[in-house]
PDB file of C-alpha atoms and ligand atoms in Angstrom:
ATOM      1  CA  MET A1008      62.781 -14.478 182.861  1.00 93.00           C
ATOM      2  CA  SER A1009      63.527 -11.726 185.136  1.00 92.00           C
ATOM      3  CA  LEU A1010      66.984 -11.778 186.837  1.00 93.00           C
ATOM      4  CA  SER A1011      69.078  -9.443 188.919  1.00 91.00           C
ATOM      5  CA  SER A1012      72.778  -8.604 188.234  1.00 92.00           C
ATOM      6  CA  GLY A1013      73.281  -7.178 191.591  1.00 90.00           C
ATOM      7  CA  CYS A1014      74.004  -3.683 190.352  1.00 93.00           C
ATOM      8  CA  GLY A1015      72.632  -0.658 192.254  1.00 94.00           C
ATOM      9  CA  CYS A1016      71.420   2.582 190.634  1.00 96.00           C
ATOM     10  CA  PRO A1017      73.270   5.906 190.378  1.00 97.00           C
ATOM     11  CA  ASN A1018      70.070   7.785 190.914  1.00 97.00           C
ATOM     12  CA  ARG A1019      69.787   6.349 194.243  1.00 96.00           C
ATOM     13  CA  ASP A1020      73.466   6.102 195.835  1.00 95.00           C
ATOM     14  CA  GLY A1021      74.199   9.864 195.328  1.00 96.00           C
ATOM     15  CA  THR A1022      76.372   9.678 192.133  1.00 96.00           C
ATOM     16  CA  VAL A1023      73.567  11.180 190.033  1.00 96.00           C
ATOM     17  CA  GLY A1024      70.998  11.630 192.672  1.00 96.00           C
ATOM     18  CA  THR A1025      69.485  10.359 195.920  1.00 94.00           C
ATOM     19  CA  GLY A1026      66.171   8.752 196.424  1.00 93.00           C
ATOM     20  CA  GLY A1027      65.850   7.522 192.890  1.00 96.00           C
ATOM     21  CA  CYS A1028      62.803   8.127 190.479  1.00 97.00           C
ATOM     22  CA  THR A1029      59.841   8.978 192.772  1.00 97.00           C
ATOM     23  CA  PHE A1030      57.842   5.999 191.409  1.00 96.00           C
ATOM     24  CA  CYS A1031      60.591   3.467 192.002  1.00 95.00           C
ATOM     25  CA  SER A1032      60.171   0.678 194.667  1.00 89.00           C
ATOM     26  CA  GLU A1033      62.677  -0.864 196.937  1.00 84.00           C
ATOM     27  CA  GLY A1034      63.228  -3.599 194.518  1.00 74.00           C
ATOM     28  CA  GLY A1035      64.398  -1.106 191.866  1.00 62.00           C
ATOM     29  CA  SER A1036      61.427  -1.490 189.420  1.00 61.00           C
ATOM     30  CA  GLY A1037      62.058  -5.181 189.210  1.00 58.00           C
ATOM     31  CA  GLU A1038      59.949  -6.872 191.886  1.00 58.00           C
ATOM     32  CA  PHE A1039      59.668 -10.071 189.958  1.00 59.00           C
ATOM     33  CA  ALA A1040      63.423 -10.604 189.348  1.00 58.00           C
ATOM     34  CA  ALA A1041      64.901 -13.623 191.120  1.00 57.00           C
ATOM     35  CA  ARG A1042      66.904 -12.716 194.124  1.00 56.00           C
ATOM     36  CA  PHE A1043      70.617 -11.777 193.864  1.00 54.00           C
ATOM     37  CA  ARG A1044      72.328 -13.905 196.401  1.00 52.00           C
ATOM     38  CA  ASN A1045      75.679 -12.532 197.301  1.00 51.00           C
ATOM     39  CA  ASP A1046      76.405 -15.151 199.806  1.00 47.00           C
ATOM     40  CA  ASP A1047      76.324 -17.812 197.212  1.00 45.00           C
ATOM     41  CA  GLY A1048      79.950 -17.411 196.568  1.00 49.00           C
ATOM     42  CA  LEU A1049      80.785 -17.646 192.880  1.00 59.00           C
ATOM     43  CA  LEU A1050      79.209 -15.210 190.573  1.00 69.00           C
ATOM     44  CA  THR A1051      78.476 -18.140 188.183  1.00 67.00           C
ATOM     45  CA  ARG A1052      76.738 -20.229 190.790  1.00 68.00           C
ATOM     46  CA  MET A1053      74.662 -17.095 191.766  1.00 81.00           C
ATOM     47  CA  LEU A1054      73.552 -16.674 188.178  1.00 89.00           C
ATOM     48  CA  ASP A1055      72.725 -20.331 187.753  1.00 90.00           C
ATOM     49  CA  GLY A1056      70.743 -20.550 190.863  1.00 89.00           C
ATOM     50  CA  GLN A1057      68.646 -17.491 189.768  1.00 91.00           C
ATOM     51  CA  ILE A1058      68.178 -18.899 186.252  1.00 93.00           C
ATOM     52  CA  GLU A1059      66.917 -22.354 187.748  1.00 92.00           C
ATOM     53  CA  GLU A1060      64.667 -20.631 190.067  1.00 92.00           C
ATOM     54  CA  ALA A1061      63.074 -18.442 187.388  1.00 93.00           C
ATOM     55  CA  LYS A1062      62.781 -21.411 185.062  1.00 93.00           C
ATOM     56  CA  SER A1063      60.874 -23.438 187.613  1.00 92.00           C
ATOM     57  CA  LYS A1064      58.363 -20.631 188.136  1.00 92.00           C
ATOM     58  CA  ILE A1065      57.926 -20.190 184.325  1.00 94.00           C
ATOM     59  CA  ARG A1066      57.666 -23.955 183.930  1.00 90.00           C
ATOM     60  CA  ALA A1067      54.820 -23.958 186.326  1.00 92.00           C
ATOM     61  CA  LYS A1068      52.763 -22.061 183.883  1.00 92.00           C
ATOM     62  CA  THR A1069      54.038 -23.027 180.472  1.00 94.00           C
ATOM     63  CA  ASP A1070      56.154 -25.599 178.674  1.00 93.00           C
ATOM     64  CA  ALA A1071      58.777 -23.026 177.624  1.00 95.00           C
ATOM     65  CA  ARG A1072      62.308 -24.541 177.062  1.00 94.00           C
ATOM     66  CA  LYS A1073      64.109 -21.395 175.726  1.00 96.00           C
ATOM     67  CA  PHE A1074      64.178 -18.059 177.505  1.00 97.00           C
ATOM     68  CA  ILE A1075      65.193 -14.339 177.335  1.00 97.00           C
ATOM     69  CA  ALA A1076      67.620 -13.471 180.311  1.00 97.00           C
ATOM     70  CA  TYR A1077      66.113 -10.208 181.274  1.00 97.00           C
ATOM     71  CA  PHE A1078      68.252  -8.259 183.911  1.00 96.00           C
ATOM     72  CA  GLN A1079      65.520  -6.019 185.088  1.00 93.00           C
ATOM     73  CA  SER A1080      65.970  -4.478 188.488  1.00 91.00           C
ATOM     74  CA  PHE A1081      68.036  -1.499 189.018  1.00 94.00           C
ATOM     75  CA  THR A1082      70.655  -0.374 186.587  1.00 97.00           C
ATOM     76  CA  ASN A1083      72.257  -3.398 185.033  1.00 97.00           C
ATOM     77  CA  THR A1084      75.344  -1.617 183.232  1.00 98.00           C
ATOM     78  CA  TYR A1085      76.197   0.373 186.488  1.00 97.00           C
ATOM     79  CA  GLY A1086      79.168  -1.665 187.860  1.00 94.00           C
ATOM     80  CA  ASP A1087      82.473  -3.112 187.150  1.00 94.00           C
ATOM     81  CA  VAL A1088      82.861  -3.873 183.495  1.00 96.00           C
ATOM     82  CA  ASP A1089      84.751  -7.241 183.972  1.00 94.00           C
ATOM     83  CA  ARG A1090      82.307  -8.478 186.527  1.00 92.00           C
ATOM     84  CA  LEU A1091      79.363  -7.549 184.186  1.00 95.00           C
ATOM     85  CA  ARG A1092      81.206  -9.323 181.361  1.00 96.00           C
ATOM     86  CA  GLU A1093      81.672 -12.482 183.272  1.00 93.00           C
ATOM     87  CA  LEU A1094      78.185 -12.499 184.434  1.00 94.00           C
ATOM     88  CA  TYR A1095      76.536 -11.763 181.012  1.00 96.00           C
ATOM     89  CA  THR A1096      78.809 -14.077 179.258  1.00 96.00           C
ATOM     90  CA  ARG A1097      77.823 -16.978 181.382  1.00 93.00           C
ATOM     91  CA  ALA A1098      74.098 -16.124 180.797  1.00 96.00           C
ATOM     92  CA  ILE A1099      74.427 -15.745 177.092  1.00 97.00           C
ATOM     93  CA  LYS A1100      76.366 -19.015 176.592  1.00 96.00           C
ATOM     94  CA  ARG A1101      73.633 -21.178 178.129  1.00 96.00           C
ATOM     95  CA  ASP A1102      71.801 -23.272 175.802  1.00 97.00           C
ATOM     96  CA  ASP A1103      68.527 -22.434 177.419  1.00 96.00           C
ATOM     97  CA  ILE A1104      69.028 -18.697 176.874  1.00 97.00           C
ATOM     98  CA  VAL A1105      68.502 -17.296 173.434  1.00 98.00           C
ATOM     99  CA  ILE A1106      68.581 -13.512 174.122  1.00 98.00           C
ATOM    100  CA  LEU A1107      70.116 -11.352 176.640  1.00 98.00           C
ATOM    101  CA  SER A1108      67.980  -8.372 177.679  1.00 98.00           C
ATOM    102  CA  ILE A1109      69.610  -5.625 179.914  1.00 98.00           C
ATOM    103  CA  GLY A1110      67.579  -2.857 181.628  1.00 98.00           C
ATOM    104  CA  THR A1111      69.577   0.312 182.316  1.00 98.00           C
ATOM    105  CA  ARG A1112      69.719   4.175 182.098  1.00 98.00           C
ATOM    106  CA  PRO A1113      71.183   6.124 179.209  1.00 98.00           C
ATOM    107  CA  ASP A1114      73.695   7.840 181.512  1.00 98.00           C
ATOM    108  CA  CYS A1115      75.263   4.281 182.277  1.00 98.00           C
ATOM    109  CA  VAL A1116      76.205   3.116 178.839  1.00 98.00           C
ATOM    110  CA  GLY A1117      79.801   4.431 178.368  1.00 98.00           C
ATOM    111  CA  PRO A1118      82.302   3.356 175.774  1.00 98.00           C
ATOM    112  CA  GLU A1119      83.626   0.445 177.741  1.00 98.00           C
ATOM    113  CA  ILE A1120      79.924  -1.043 178.538  1.00 98.00           C
ATOM    114  CA  ILE A1121      79.033  -0.675 174.805  1.00 98.00           C
ATOM    115  CA  ASP A1122      82.008  -2.483 173.541  1.00 98.00           C
ATOM    116  CA  MET A1123      81.206  -5.213 176.096  1.00 98.00           C
ATOM    117  CA  LEU A1124      77.582  -5.483 174.834  1.00 98.00           C
ATOM    118  CA  LYS A1125      78.945  -5.414 171.327  1.00 98.00           C
ATOM    119  CA  GLU A1126      81.112  -8.481 172.036  1.00 98.00           C
ATOM    120  CA  LEU A1127      78.330 -10.267 173.563  1.00 98.00           C
ATOM    121  CA  ASN A1128      75.898  -9.338 170.721  1.00 98.00           C
ATOM    122  CA  GLN A1129      78.325 -11.524 168.468  1.00 98.00           C
ATOM    123  CA  ILE A1130      77.370 -14.652 170.588  1.00 98.00           C
ATOM    124  CA  LYS A1131      73.632 -14.116 170.672  1.00 98.00           C
ATOM    125  CA  PRO A1132      71.176 -11.071 170.264  1.00 98.00           C
ATOM    126  CA  VAL A1133      71.619  -8.398 173.000  1.00 98.00           C
ATOM    127  CA  TRP A1134      68.737  -6.054 173.830  1.00 98.00           C
ATOM    128  CA  VAL A1135      69.394  -2.979 175.862  1.00 98.00           C
ATOM    129  CA  GLU A1136      66.282  -1.477 177.521  1.00 98.00           C
ATOM    130  CA  LEU A1137      66.358   2.182 178.326  1.00 98.00           C
ATOM    131  CA  GLY A1138      64.042   3.625 180.868  1.00 97.00           C
ATOM    132  CA  LEU A1139      63.022   6.938 179.211  1.00 98.00           C
ATOM    133  CA  GLN A1140      59.503   7.154 180.628  1.00 98.00           C
ATOM    134  CA  THR A1141      58.924  10.627 179.059  1.00 98.00           C
ATOM    135  CA  ILE A1142      60.513  12.954 176.504  1.00 98.00           C
ATOM    136  CA  HIS A1143      59.489  16.038 178.675  1.00 98.00           C
ATOM    137  CA  ASP A1144      62.497  17.306 180.810  1.00 98.00           C
ATOM    138  CA  ARG A1145      60.112  19.216 182.991  1.00 98.00           C
ATOM    139  CA  THR A1146      58.202  15.932 183.897  1.00 98.00           C
ATOM    140  CA  ALA A1147      61.622  13.990 184.301  1.00 98.00           C
ATOM    141  CA  ARG A1148      62.744  16.645 186.734  1.00 98.00           C
ATOM    142  CA  SER A1149      59.484  16.350 188.743  1.00 97.00           C
ATOM    143  CA  PHE A1150      60.022  12.683 189.336  1.00 98.00           C
ATOM    144  CA  ASN A1151      63.816  12.882 189.668  1.00 97.00           C
ATOM    145  CA  ARG A1152      64.866  10.944 186.738  1.00 98.00           C
ATOM    146  CA  GLY A1153      68.492  12.450 186.811  1.00 98.00           C
ATOM    147  CA  TYR A1154      69.081  12.828 183.115  1.00 98.00           C
ATOM    148  CA  ASP A1155      67.714  14.914 180.294  1.00 98.00           C
ATOM    149  CA  LEU A1156      66.475  14.036 176.775  1.00 98.00           C
ATOM    150  CA  ASP A1157      69.922  15.172 175.102  1.00 98.00           C
ATOM    151  CA  CYS A1158      71.570  12.341 177.215  1.00 98.00           C
ATOM    152  CA  PHE A1159      68.999   9.877 175.899  1.00 98.00           C
ATOM    153  CA  LYS A1160      69.448  10.897 172.330  1.00 98.00           C
ATOM    154  CA  ASP A1161      73.268  10.361 172.567  1.00 98.00           C
ATOM    155  CA  ALA A1162      72.991   7.079 174.397  1.00 98.00           C
ATOM    156  CA  TYR A1163      70.507   5.879 171.723  1.00 98.00           C
ATOM    157  CA  ARG A1164      72.721   6.862 168.912  1.00 98.00           C
ATOM    158  CA  ARG A1165      75.819   5.134 170.281  1.00 98.00           C
ATOM    159  CA  LEU A1166      73.882   1.988 171.147  1.00 98.00           C
ATOM    160  CA  LYS A1167      72.501   1.650 167.606  1.00 98.00           C
ATOM    161  CA  GLU A1168      75.832   2.472 166.050  1.00 98.00           C
ATOM    162  CA  ALA A1169      77.128  -0.526 167.815  1.00 98.00           C
ATOM    163  CA  GLY A1170      74.321  -2.591 166.203  1.00 98.00           C
ATOM    164  CA  LEU A1171      72.464  -3.390 169.453  1.00 98.00           C
ATOM    165  CA  THR A1172      68.718  -3.699 169.645  1.00 98.00           C
ATOM    166  CA  VAL A1173      67.181  -0.895 171.613  1.00 98.00           C
ATOM    167  CA  ILE A1174      64.019  -1.006 173.563  1.00 98.00           C
ATOM    168  CA  VAL A1175      62.526   2.171 175.119  1.00 98.00           C
ATOM    169  CA  HIS A1176      60.234   2.178 178.147  1.00 98.00           C
ATOM    170  CA  LEU A1177      57.516   4.880 178.411  1.00 98.00           C
ATOM    171  CA  ILE A1178      55.039   5.389 181.326  1.00 98.00           C
ATOM    172  CA  MET A1179      51.570   6.916 180.561  1.00 98.00           C
ATOM    173  CA  GLY A1180      49.893   8.919 183.416  1.00 98.00           C
ATOM    174  CA  LEU A1181      52.923  10.767 185.030  1.00 98.00           C
ATOM    175  CA  PRO A1182      51.619  13.699 187.127  1.00 97.00           C
ATOM    176  CA  GLY A1183      51.463  16.826 185.235  1.00 96.00           C
ATOM    177  CA  GLU A1184      51.472  15.285 181.705  1.00 98.00           C
ATOM    178  CA  SER A1185      48.475  15.789 179.356  1.00 98.00           C
ATOM    179  CA  LYS A1186      47.276  13.282 176.760  1.00 98.00           C
ATOM    180  CA  GLU A1187      49.070  15.371 174.070  1.00 98.00           C
ATOM    181  CA  ASP A1188      52.294  15.379 176.164  1.00 98.00           C
ATOM    182  CA  MET A1189      52.271  11.412 176.315  1.00 98.00           C
ATOM    183  CA  LEU A1190      51.478  11.087 172.617  1.00 98.00           C
ATOM    184  CA  GLU A1191      54.337  13.466 171.796  1.00 98.00           C
ATOM    185  CA  SER A1192      56.783  11.096 173.561  1.00 98.00           C
ATOM    186  CA  VAL A1193      55.314   8.250 171.462  1.00 98.00           C
ATOM    187  CA  LYS A1194      55.693  10.340 168.322  1.00 98.00           C
ATOM    188  CA  PHE A1195      59.310  11.288 169.136  1.00 98.00           C
ATOM    189  CA  LEU A1196      60.200   7.562 169.492  1.00 98.00           C
ATOM    190  CA  ALA A1197      58.173   6.783 166.333  1.00 98.00           C
ATOM    191  CA  GLY A1198      60.415   9.328 164.455  1.00 98.00           C
ATOM    192  CA  LEU A1199      63.806   8.240 165.794  1.00 98.00           C
ATOM    193  CA  ASP A1200      66.571   7.752 163.271  1.00 97.00           C
ATOM    194  CA  PRO A1201      68.003   5.028 163.349  1.00 97.00           C
ATOM    195  CA  LYS A1202      64.745   3.411 163.843  1.00 96.00           C
ATOM    196  CA  LEU A1203      63.643   2.200 167.152  1.00 97.00           C
ATOM    197  CA  ASP A1204      63.353  -1.544 167.541  1.00 98.00           C
ATOM    198  CA  GLY A1205      60.999  -2.046 170.408  1.00 98.00           C
ATOM    199  CA  ILE A1206      58.984  -0.275 173.057  1.00 98.00           C
ATOM    200  CA  LYS A1207      57.439  -0.876 176.351  1.00 98.00           C
ATOM    201  CA  ILE A1208      54.404   1.154 177.374  1.00 98.00           C
ATOM    202  CA  GLN A1209      53.002   1.048 180.790  1.00 96.00           C
ATOM    203  CA  ASN A1210      50.613   2.917 183.043  1.00 97.00           C
ATOM    204  CA  LEU A1211      51.897   4.693 186.036  1.00 97.00           C
ATOM    205  CA  GLN A1212      51.709   2.538 189.157  1.00 96.00           C
ATOM    206  CA  ILE A1213      51.521   3.942 192.571  1.00 97.00           C
ATOM    207  CA  LEU A1214      53.466   1.624 194.863  1.00 96.00           C
ATOM    208  CA  LYS A1215      53.504   1.712 198.640  1.00 95.00           C
ATOM    209  CA  SER A1216      56.655   3.145 200.270  1.00 91.00           C
ATOM    210  CA  THR A1217      57.550   5.217 197.263  1.00 96.00           C
ATOM    211  CA  LYS A1218      58.041   8.950 197.123  1.00 96.00           C
ATOM    212  CA  MET A1219      55.190   9.008 194.469  1.00 97.00           C
ATOM    213  CA  TYR A1220      53.005   7.385 196.946  1.00 97.00           C
ATOM    214  CA  GLU A1221      53.610   9.953 199.613  1.00 97.00           C
ATOM    215  CA  SER A1222      52.866  12.823 197.310  1.00 96.00           C
ATOM    216  CA  PHE A1223      49.863  11.033 196.036  1.00 97.00           C
ATOM    217  CA  VAL A1224      48.474  10.830 199.594  1.00 97.00           C
ATOM    218  CA  GLN A1225      49.223  14.505 200.274  1.00 97.00           C
ATOM    219  CA  GLU A1226      47.822  15.706 197.036  1.00 95.00           C
ATOM    220  CA  PRO A1227      45.989  13.250 194.965  1.00 96.00           C
ATOM    221  CA  PHE A1228      46.320  13.454 191.109  1.00 96.00           C
ATOM    222  CA  HIS A1229      44.383  11.990 188.266  1.00 96.00           C
ATOM    223  CA  ILE A1230      44.711   8.275 187.711  1.00 97.00           C
ATOM    224  CA  MET A1231      43.581   7.094 184.438  1.00 97.00           C
ATOM    225  CA  SER A1232      40.642   4.670 184.295  1.00 97.00           C
ATOM    226  CA  MET A1233      41.033   1.439 182.385  1.00 97.00           C
ATOM    227  CA  GLU A1234      38.877   2.817 179.707  1.00 97.00           C
ATOM    228  CA  GLU A1235      41.023   6.068 179.419  1.00 97.00           C
ATOM    229  CA  TYR A1236      44.349   4.069 179.529  1.00 98.00           C
ATOM    230  CA  THR A1237      43.364   1.641 176.707  1.00 97.00           C
ATOM    231  CA  ASP A1238      42.204   4.455 174.399  1.00 97.00           C
ATOM    232  CA  LEU A1239      45.392   6.274 174.947  1.00 98.00           C
ATOM    233  CA  VAL A1240      47.479   3.067 174.207  1.00 97.00           C
ATOM    234  CA  ALA A1241      45.467   2.354 171.073  1.00 96.00           C
ATOM    235  CA  GLU A1242      46.076   5.644 169.932  1.00 96.00           C
ATOM    236  CA  ALA A1243      49.803   5.511 170.694  1.00 97.00           C
ATOM    237  CA  LEU A1244      50.096   2.088 168.959  1.00 96.00           C
ATOM    238  CA  ALA A1245      48.689   3.655 165.626  1.00 95.00           C
ATOM    239  CA  LEU A1246      51.575   6.160 165.656  1.00 97.00           C
ATOM    240  CA  LEU A1247      54.293   3.660 165.747  1.00 96.00           C
ATOM    241  CA  PRO A1248      56.019   2.474 162.439  1.00 95.00           C
ATOM    242  CA  ASP A1249      54.838  -0.973 161.381  1.00 89.00           C
ATOM    243  CA  LYS A1250      57.943  -2.984 162.482  1.00 88.00           C
ATOM    244  CA  THR A1251      58.298  -1.549 165.984  1.00 95.00           C
ATOM    245  CA  VAL A1252      57.947  -4.472 168.368  1.00 97.00           C
ATOM    246  CA  VAL A1253      55.590  -3.764 171.207  1.00 96.00           C
ATOM    247  CA  HIS A1254      57.096  -5.711 174.214  1.00 97.00           C
ATOM    248  CA  ARG A1255      54.603  -4.369 176.845  1.00 96.00           C
ATOM    249  CA  MET A1256      51.335  -2.601 176.927  1.00 94.00           C
ATOM    250  CA  GLN A1257      50.368  -2.354 180.681  1.00 92.00           C
ATOM    251  CA  GLY A1258      52.105  -2.080 184.074  1.00 87.00           C
ATOM    252  CA  ASP A1259      52.880  -5.278 185.999  1.00 76.00           C
ATOM    253  CA  GLY A1260      53.263  -4.039 189.609  1.00 81.00           C
ATOM    254  CA  PRO A1261      53.263  -6.448 192.623  1.00 87.00           C
ATOM    255  CA  ARG A1262      49.764  -6.956 194.041  1.00 90.00           C
ATOM    256  CA  LYS A1263      51.068  -6.330 197.661  1.00 92.00           C
ATOM    257  CA  LEU A1264      52.476  -3.031 196.875  1.00 94.00           C
ATOM    258  CA  LEU A1265      50.168  -1.672 194.386  1.00 96.00           C
ATOM    259  CA  VAL A1266      47.940   1.155 195.541  1.00 96.00           C
ATOM    260  CA  GLU A1267      46.643   2.549 192.245  1.00 96.00           C
ATOM    261  CA  PRO A1268      45.204   1.672 189.668  1.00 96.00           C
ATOM    262  CA  LEU A1269      43.794  -1.302 191.003  1.00 96.00           C
ATOM    263  CA  TRP A1270      42.247  -2.299 187.775  1.00 96.00           C
ATOM    264  CA  SER A1271      45.834  -2.928 186.463  1.00 95.00           C
ATOM    265  CA  LEU A1272      45.775  -6.149 188.460  1.00 94.00           C
ATOM    266  CA  ASP A1273      43.120  -7.593 185.907  1.00 94.00           C
ATOM    267  CA  LYS A1274      45.797  -8.141 183.121  1.00 93.00           C
ATOM    268  CA  LYS A1275      43.571 -10.256 181.010  1.00 94.00           C
ATOM    269  CA  ARG A1276      40.768  -7.744 181.063  1.00 95.00           C
ATOM    270  CA  VAL A1277      43.221  -4.881 180.057  1.00 96.00           C
ATOM    271  CA  LEU A1278      44.632  -6.951 177.230  1.00 94.00           C
ATOM    272  CA  ASN A1279      41.196  -8.034 175.892  1.00 95.00           C
ATOM    273  CA  MET A1280      40.112  -4.282 175.842  1.00 95.00           C
ATOM    274  CA  LEU A1281      43.321  -3.152 174.158  1.00 94.00           C
ATOM    275  CA  THR A1282      42.907  -6.108 171.514  1.00 93.00           C
ATOM    276  CA  ALA A1283      39.371  -5.025 170.819  1.00 94.00           C
ATOM    277  CA  LYS A1284      40.411  -1.250 170.511  1.00 93.00           C
ATOM    278  CA  THR A1285      43.456  -1.840 168.370  1.00 89.00           C
ATOM    279  CA  LYS A1286      41.597  -4.221 166.107  1.00 83.00           C
ATOM    280  CA  SER A1287      38.775  -1.515 165.532  1.00 66.00           C
ATOM    281  CA  MET A1288      41.572   1.015 164.814  1.00 62.00           C
ATOM    282  CA  LEU A1289      43.282  -1.079 161.981  1.00 60.00           C
ATOM    283  CA  ARG A1290      40.073  -1.881 160.170  1.00 55.00           C
TER     284      ARG A1290
HETATM  285  S1  LIG B1641      66.839   4.502 187.182  1.00 65.83           S
HETATM  286 FE1  LIG B1641      65.447   2.695 187.548  1.00 65.83          FE
HETATM  287  S2  LIG B1641      66.318   1.688 189.382  1.00 65.83           S
HETATM  288 FE2  LIG B1641      67.027   3.898 189.216  1.00 65.83          FE
HETATM  289  S3  LIG B1641      65.729   4.993 190.491  1.00 65.83           S
HETATM  290 FE3  LIG B1641      64.885   5.179 188.512  1.00 65.83          FE
HETATM  291  S4  LIG B1641      63.502   3.450 188.120  1.00 65.83           S
HETATM  292 FE4  LIG B1641      64.782   3.139 189.850  1.00 65.83          FE
END
């Protein structure tokens, strides 16, 4: 279930940068997260309310009884450590939550935060999701990521040393990147030591009201077709070590904001195409 911790992002508030990553929407790349309601009073009541809201949405489609608490939007380790400890402890101790998953940036995992995540990891598994998107610093500068690859390497090493499960996000189709550039990012992750636990791969999505949208309108760039994207992902998957868990293979942008690529709305078709291509590669 997608939840919100109420954190902001240092790449939007001026601490690291302003305006954020150019593809990032108003919702902090977490449009499906339950809403954070500051006016609910107690932090714990706020969290329980979000979880119940998310559960009722999921239960409308499945009979799931156990859930991953996924704090998705914005930067969920950017804030007061004691407040975050209270929030995440509350989440992880619930009987219906089996895993705590925290989306963040590599420049927001200082020693105090890692100690807190390590403590929580003694209760139930904690996953840390790092939004890398690309290993190429020139691309990262062009979309205003606000940190370089060395920062990622350092954070990754410290998170793994703390015994945490690390999942890394990549975006395919960033402007200026060739197919070789994108596969180089995958190869880099495939060769990490200690070994990467999981990966989320998605196609670039152009969302309304983002800086990326403005530049796309002024100077349109190539958007991969479904065929191109699924070919690329099939090739990328073949590069990963056997035990790397693939948590996501396509973007999941909100229908009302998505400008391109519209084919990504047909999730089932993309997954079917990927399944067919992956099977034929493994044969
Ligand atoms: S780090 Fe995440 S929340 Fe912050 S601007 Fe980039 S995508 Fe958005």
